[in-house]
């Protein structure tokens, strides 16, 4: 499993770390676990650390688009703020930025960063 969900209760942030090559189904499962954790803990600030993520070469465009487009629906009315740390891998970075744009255009409040420090700082200021 190429993901891990943790809770930073002190700062009110649910953190999802993505690593290795995740399949589409694993991405869906990771997001469900993330949203369920947010809902259970009543936390709306999310940090997704994708620095070590590699999107498989066989990932279809439609799977990536559908995944990104469905973020607001999957959240089920819960308004989460997502700070994402971009992947180091250049091809994966492009795909993640595409997904972020699609999700933002569908109503997800998100922003991409190059470091976890920048992402956490944005969540502290934007989430207050």
PDB file of C-alpha atoms in Angstrom:
ATOM      1  CA  UNK A   1       0.000   0.000   0.000  1.00  0.00           C
ATOM      2  CA  UNK A   2       1.580   3.265  -1.135  1.00  0.00           C
ATOM      3  CA  UNK A   3      -0.146   5.658   1.246  1.00  0.00           C
ATOM      4  CA  UNK A   4      -0.467   6.485   4.919  1.00  0.00           C
ATOM      5  CA  UNK A   5      -3.017   8.706   6.695  1.00  0.00           C
ATOM      6  CA  UNK A   6      -2.158  10.415   9.985  1.00  0.00           C
ATOM      7  CA  UNK A   7      -3.745  13.113  12.128  1.00  0.00           C
ATOM      8  CA  UNK A   8      -1.899  16.124  13.511  1.00  0.00           C
ATOM      9  CA  UNK A   9      -4.433  16.894  16.250  1.00  0.00           C
ATOM     10  CA  UNK A  10      -2.341  19.768  17.617  1.00  0.00           C
ATOM     11  CA  UNK A  11      -2.676  21.735  14.372  1.00  0.00           C
ATOM     12  CA  UNK A  12      -5.990  20.264  13.196  1.00  0.00           C
ATOM     13  CA  UNK A  13      -4.636  18.696  10.007  1.00  0.00           C
ATOM     14  CA  UNK A  14      -5.231  15.307   8.426  1.00  0.00           C
ATOM     15  CA  UNK A  15      -2.118  14.295   6.508  1.00  0.00           C
ATOM     16  CA  UNK A  16      -2.028  11.849   3.609  1.00  0.00           C
ATOM     17  CA  UNK A  17       1.381  10.689   2.415  1.00  0.00           C
ATOM     18  CA  UNK A  18       1.457   9.143  -1.060  1.00  0.00           C
ATOM     19  CA  UNK A  19       4.464   7.185  -2.258  1.00  0.00           C
ATOM     20  CA  UNK A  20       5.513   4.736  -4.943  1.00  0.00           C
ATOM     21  CA  UNK A  21       3.266   3.914  -7.882  1.00  0.00           C
ATOM     22  CA  UNK A  22      -0.369   3.847  -6.783  1.00  0.00           C
ATOM     23  CA  UNK A  23      -3.052   2.302  -8.951  1.00  0.00           C
ATOM     24  CA  UNK A  24      -6.275   4.169  -9.629  1.00  0.00           C
ATOM     25  CA  UNK A  25      -8.077   1.977  -7.076  1.00  0.00           C
ATOM     26  CA  UNK A  26      -5.422   2.755  -4.448  1.00  0.00           C
ATOM     27  CA  UNK A  27      -5.842   6.490  -5.090  1.00  0.00           C
ATOM     28  CA  UNK A  28      -9.599   6.120  -4.616  1.00  0.00           C
ATOM     29  CA  UNK A  29      -9.096   4.141  -1.373  1.00  0.00           C
ATOM     30  CA  UNK A  30      -6.583   6.684  -0.034  1.00  0.00           C
ATOM     31  CA  UNK A  31      -8.950   9.574  -0.714  1.00  0.00           C
ATOM     32  CA  UNK A  32     -11.871   7.740   0.923  1.00  0.00           C
ATOM     33  CA  UNK A  33      -9.782   7.053   4.027  1.00  0.00           C
ATOM     34  CA  UNK A  34      -8.709  10.708   4.075  1.00  0.00           C
ATOM     35  CA  UNK A  35     -12.264  12.067   3.803  1.00  0.00           C
ATOM     36  CA  UNK A  36     -13.583   9.551   6.355  1.00  0.00           C
ATOM     37  CA  UNK A  37     -10.851  10.616   8.790  1.00  0.00           C
ATOM     38  CA  UNK A  38     -11.680  14.297   8.236  1.00  0.00           C
ATOM     39  CA  UNK A  39     -15.357  13.635   8.822  1.00  0.00           C
ATOM     40  CA  UNK A  40     -14.782  11.454  11.926  1.00  0.00           C
ATOM     41  CA  UNK A  41     -12.374  13.978  13.481  1.00  0.00           C
ATOM     42  CA  UNK A  42     -14.237  17.063  12.233  1.00  0.00           C
ATOM     43  CA  UNK A  43     -11.084  18.391  10.640  1.00  0.00           C
ATOM     44  CA  UNK A  44     -11.236  20.301   7.381  1.00  0.00           C
ATOM     45  CA  UNK A  45      -7.535  21.064   6.824  1.00  0.00           C
ATOM     46  CA  UNK A  46      -5.744  18.480   4.685  1.00  0.00           C
ATOM     47  CA  UNK A  47      -2.100  18.124   3.729  1.00  0.00           C
ATOM     48  CA  UNK A  48      -1.333  15.706   0.901  1.00  0.00           C
ATOM     49  CA  UNK A  49       2.373  14.948   0.616  1.00  0.00           C
ATOM     50  CA  UNK A  50       2.969  13.512  -2.853  1.00  0.00           C
ATOM     51  CA  UNK A  51       6.734  14.124  -3.042  1.00  0.00           C
ATOM     52  CA  UNK A  52       7.469  10.414  -3.483  1.00  0.00           C
ATOM     53  CA  UNK A  53       4.467   9.553  -5.660  1.00  0.00           C
ATOM     54  CA  UNK A  54       4.955   8.031  -9.101  1.00  0.00           C
ATOM     55  CA  UNK A  55       1.886   7.877 -11.350  1.00  0.00           C
ATOM     56  CA  UNK A  56       1.976   4.627 -13.331  1.00  0.00           C
ATOM     57  CA  UNK A  57       2.573   5.073 -17.052  1.00  0.00           C
ATOM     58  CA  UNK A  58      -0.568   3.057 -17.819  1.00  0.00           C
ATOM     59  CA  UNK A  59      -2.842   5.416 -15.846  1.00  0.00           C
ATOM     60  CA  UNK A  60      -5.525   6.539 -18.273  1.00  0.00           C
ATOM     61  CA  UNK A  61      -6.355  10.174 -18.869  1.00  0.00           C
ATOM     62  CA  UNK A  62     -10.033   9.527 -18.117  1.00  0.00           C
ATOM     63  CA  UNK A  63      -9.256   7.837 -14.791  1.00  0.00           C
ATOM     64  CA  UNK A  64      -7.130  10.826 -13.752  1.00  0.00           C
ATOM     65  CA  UNK A  65      -9.778  13.305 -14.928  1.00  0.00           C
ATOM     66  CA  UNK A  66     -12.669  11.446 -13.258  1.00  0.00           C
ATOM     67  CA  UNK A  67     -10.713  11.149 -10.002  1.00  0.00           C
ATOM     68  CA  UNK A  68      -9.920  14.871  -9.924  1.00  0.00           C
ATOM     69  CA  UNK A  69     -13.398  15.938 -11.003  1.00  0.00           C
ATOM     70  CA  UNK A  70     -15.079  13.857  -8.301  1.00  0.00           C
ATOM     71  CA  UNK A  71     -13.257  15.400  -5.299  1.00  0.00           C
ATOM     72  CA  UNK A  72     -16.116  17.731  -4.281  1.00  0.00           C
ATOM     73  CA  UNK A  73     -18.713  14.957  -4.656  1.00  0.00           C
ATOM     74  CA  UNK A  74     -16.670  12.468  -2.636  1.00  0.00           C
ATOM     75  CA  UNK A  75     -16.305  15.038   0.138  1.00  0.00           C
ATOM     76  CA  UNK A  76     -20.096  14.929   0.354  1.00  0.00           C
ATOM     77  CA  UNK A  77     -20.608  18.584   1.153  1.00  0.00           C
ATOM     78  CA  UNK A  78     -17.728  18.705   3.618  1.00  0.00           C
ATOM     79  CA  UNK A  79     -15.662  21.770   2.739  1.00  0.00           C
ATOM     80  CA  UNK A  80     -12.028  20.686   3.040  1.00  0.00           C
ATOM     81  CA  UNK A  81      -8.958  22.815   2.340  1.00  0.00           C
ATOM     82  CA  UNK A  82      -6.234  20.823   0.623  1.00  0.00           C
ATOM     83  CA  UNK A  83      -2.575  21.838   0.636  1.00  0.00           C
ATOM     84  CA  UNK A  84      -0.674  19.541  -1.686  1.00  0.00           C
ATOM     85  CA  UNK A  85       3.076  19.017  -1.839  1.00  0.00           C
ATOM     86  CA  UNK A  86       4.029  18.330  -5.442  1.00  0.00           C
ATOM     87  CA  UNK A  87       5.889  15.190  -6.558  1.00  0.00           C
ATOM     88  CA  UNK A  88       9.602  15.292  -7.292  1.00  0.00           C
ATOM     89  CA  UNK A  89       9.122  13.244 -10.484  1.00  0.00           C
ATOM     90  CA  UNK A  90       8.539  15.683 -13.372  1.00  0.00           C
ATOM     91  CA  UNK A  91       5.955  13.584 -15.253  1.00  0.00           C
ATOM     92  CA  UNK A  92       4.010  12.843 -12.085  1.00  0.00           C
ATOM     93  CA  UNK A  93       4.180  16.533 -11.116  1.00  0.00           C
ATOM     94  CA  UNK A  94       2.485  17.517 -14.393  1.00  0.00           C
ATOM     95  CA  UNK A  95      -0.270  14.971 -13.869  1.00  0.00           C
ATOM     96  CA  UNK A  96      -0.871  16.074 -10.281  1.00  0.00           C
ATOM     97  CA  UNK A  97      -1.003  19.741 -11.321  1.00  0.00           C
ATOM     98  CA  UNK A  98      -3.540  18.842 -14.022  1.00  0.00           C
ATOM     99  CA  UNK A  99      -5.669  17.027 -11.428  1.00  0.00           C
ATOM    100  CA  UNK A 100      -5.400  19.947  -9.020  1.00  0.00           C
ATOM    101  CA  UNK A 101      -6.646  22.338 -11.703  1.00  0.00           C
ATOM    102  CA  UNK A 102      -9.599  20.085 -12.551  1.00  0.00           C
ATOM    103  CA  UNK A 103     -10.551  19.617  -8.878  1.00  0.00           C
ATOM    104  CA  UNK A 104     -10.243  23.364  -8.196  1.00  0.00           C
ATOM    105  CA  UNK A 105     -12.458  24.116 -11.186  1.00  0.00           C
ATOM    106  CA  UNK A 106     -15.070  21.803  -9.657  1.00  0.00           C
ATOM    107  CA  UNK A 107     -15.010  23.605  -6.305  1.00  0.00           C
ATOM    108  CA  UNK A 108     -12.204  22.026  -4.277  1.00  0.00           C
ATOM    109  CA  UNK A 109     -10.280  24.620  -2.279  1.00  0.00           C
ATOM    110  CA  UNK A 110      -6.690  23.582  -2.878  1.00  0.00           C
ATOM    111  CA  UNK A 111      -3.220  24.889  -3.490  1.00  0.00           C
ATOM    112  CA  UNK A 112       0.025  23.191  -4.557  1.00  0.00           C
ATOM    113  CA  UNK A 113       3.418  23.735  -2.933  1.00  0.00           C
ATOM    114  CA  UNK A 114       6.994  22.543  -3.295  1.00  0.00           C
ATOM    115  CA  UNK A 115       7.530  21.860   0.418  1.00  0.00           C
ATOM    116  CA  UNK A 116       5.592  20.627   3.429  1.00  0.00           C
ATOM    117  CA  UNK A 117       6.617  23.766   5.320  1.00  0.00           C
ATOM    118  CA  UNK A 118       4.929  26.015   2.735  1.00  0.00           C
ATOM    119  CA  UNK A 119       1.844  23.788   2.702  1.00  0.00           C
ATOM    120  CA  UNK A 120       1.508  23.811   6.501  1.00  0.00           C
ATOM    121  CA  UNK A 121       1.990  27.586   6.634  1.00  0.00           C
ATOM    122  CA  UNK A 122      -0.806  28.085   4.089  1.00  0.00           C
ATOM    123  CA  UNK A 123      -3.159  25.832   6.056  1.00  0.00           C
ATOM    124  CA  UNK A 124      -2.419  27.795   9.242  1.00  0.00           C
ATOM    125  CA  UNK A 125      -3.178  31.156   7.626  1.00  0.00           C
ATOM    126  CA  UNK A 126      -5.936  30.196   5.176  1.00  0.00           C
ATOM    127  CA  UNK A 127      -7.673  27.911   7.649  1.00  0.00           C
ATOM    128  CA  UNK A 128      -7.990  30.466  10.426  1.00  0.00           C
TER     129      UNK A 128
END
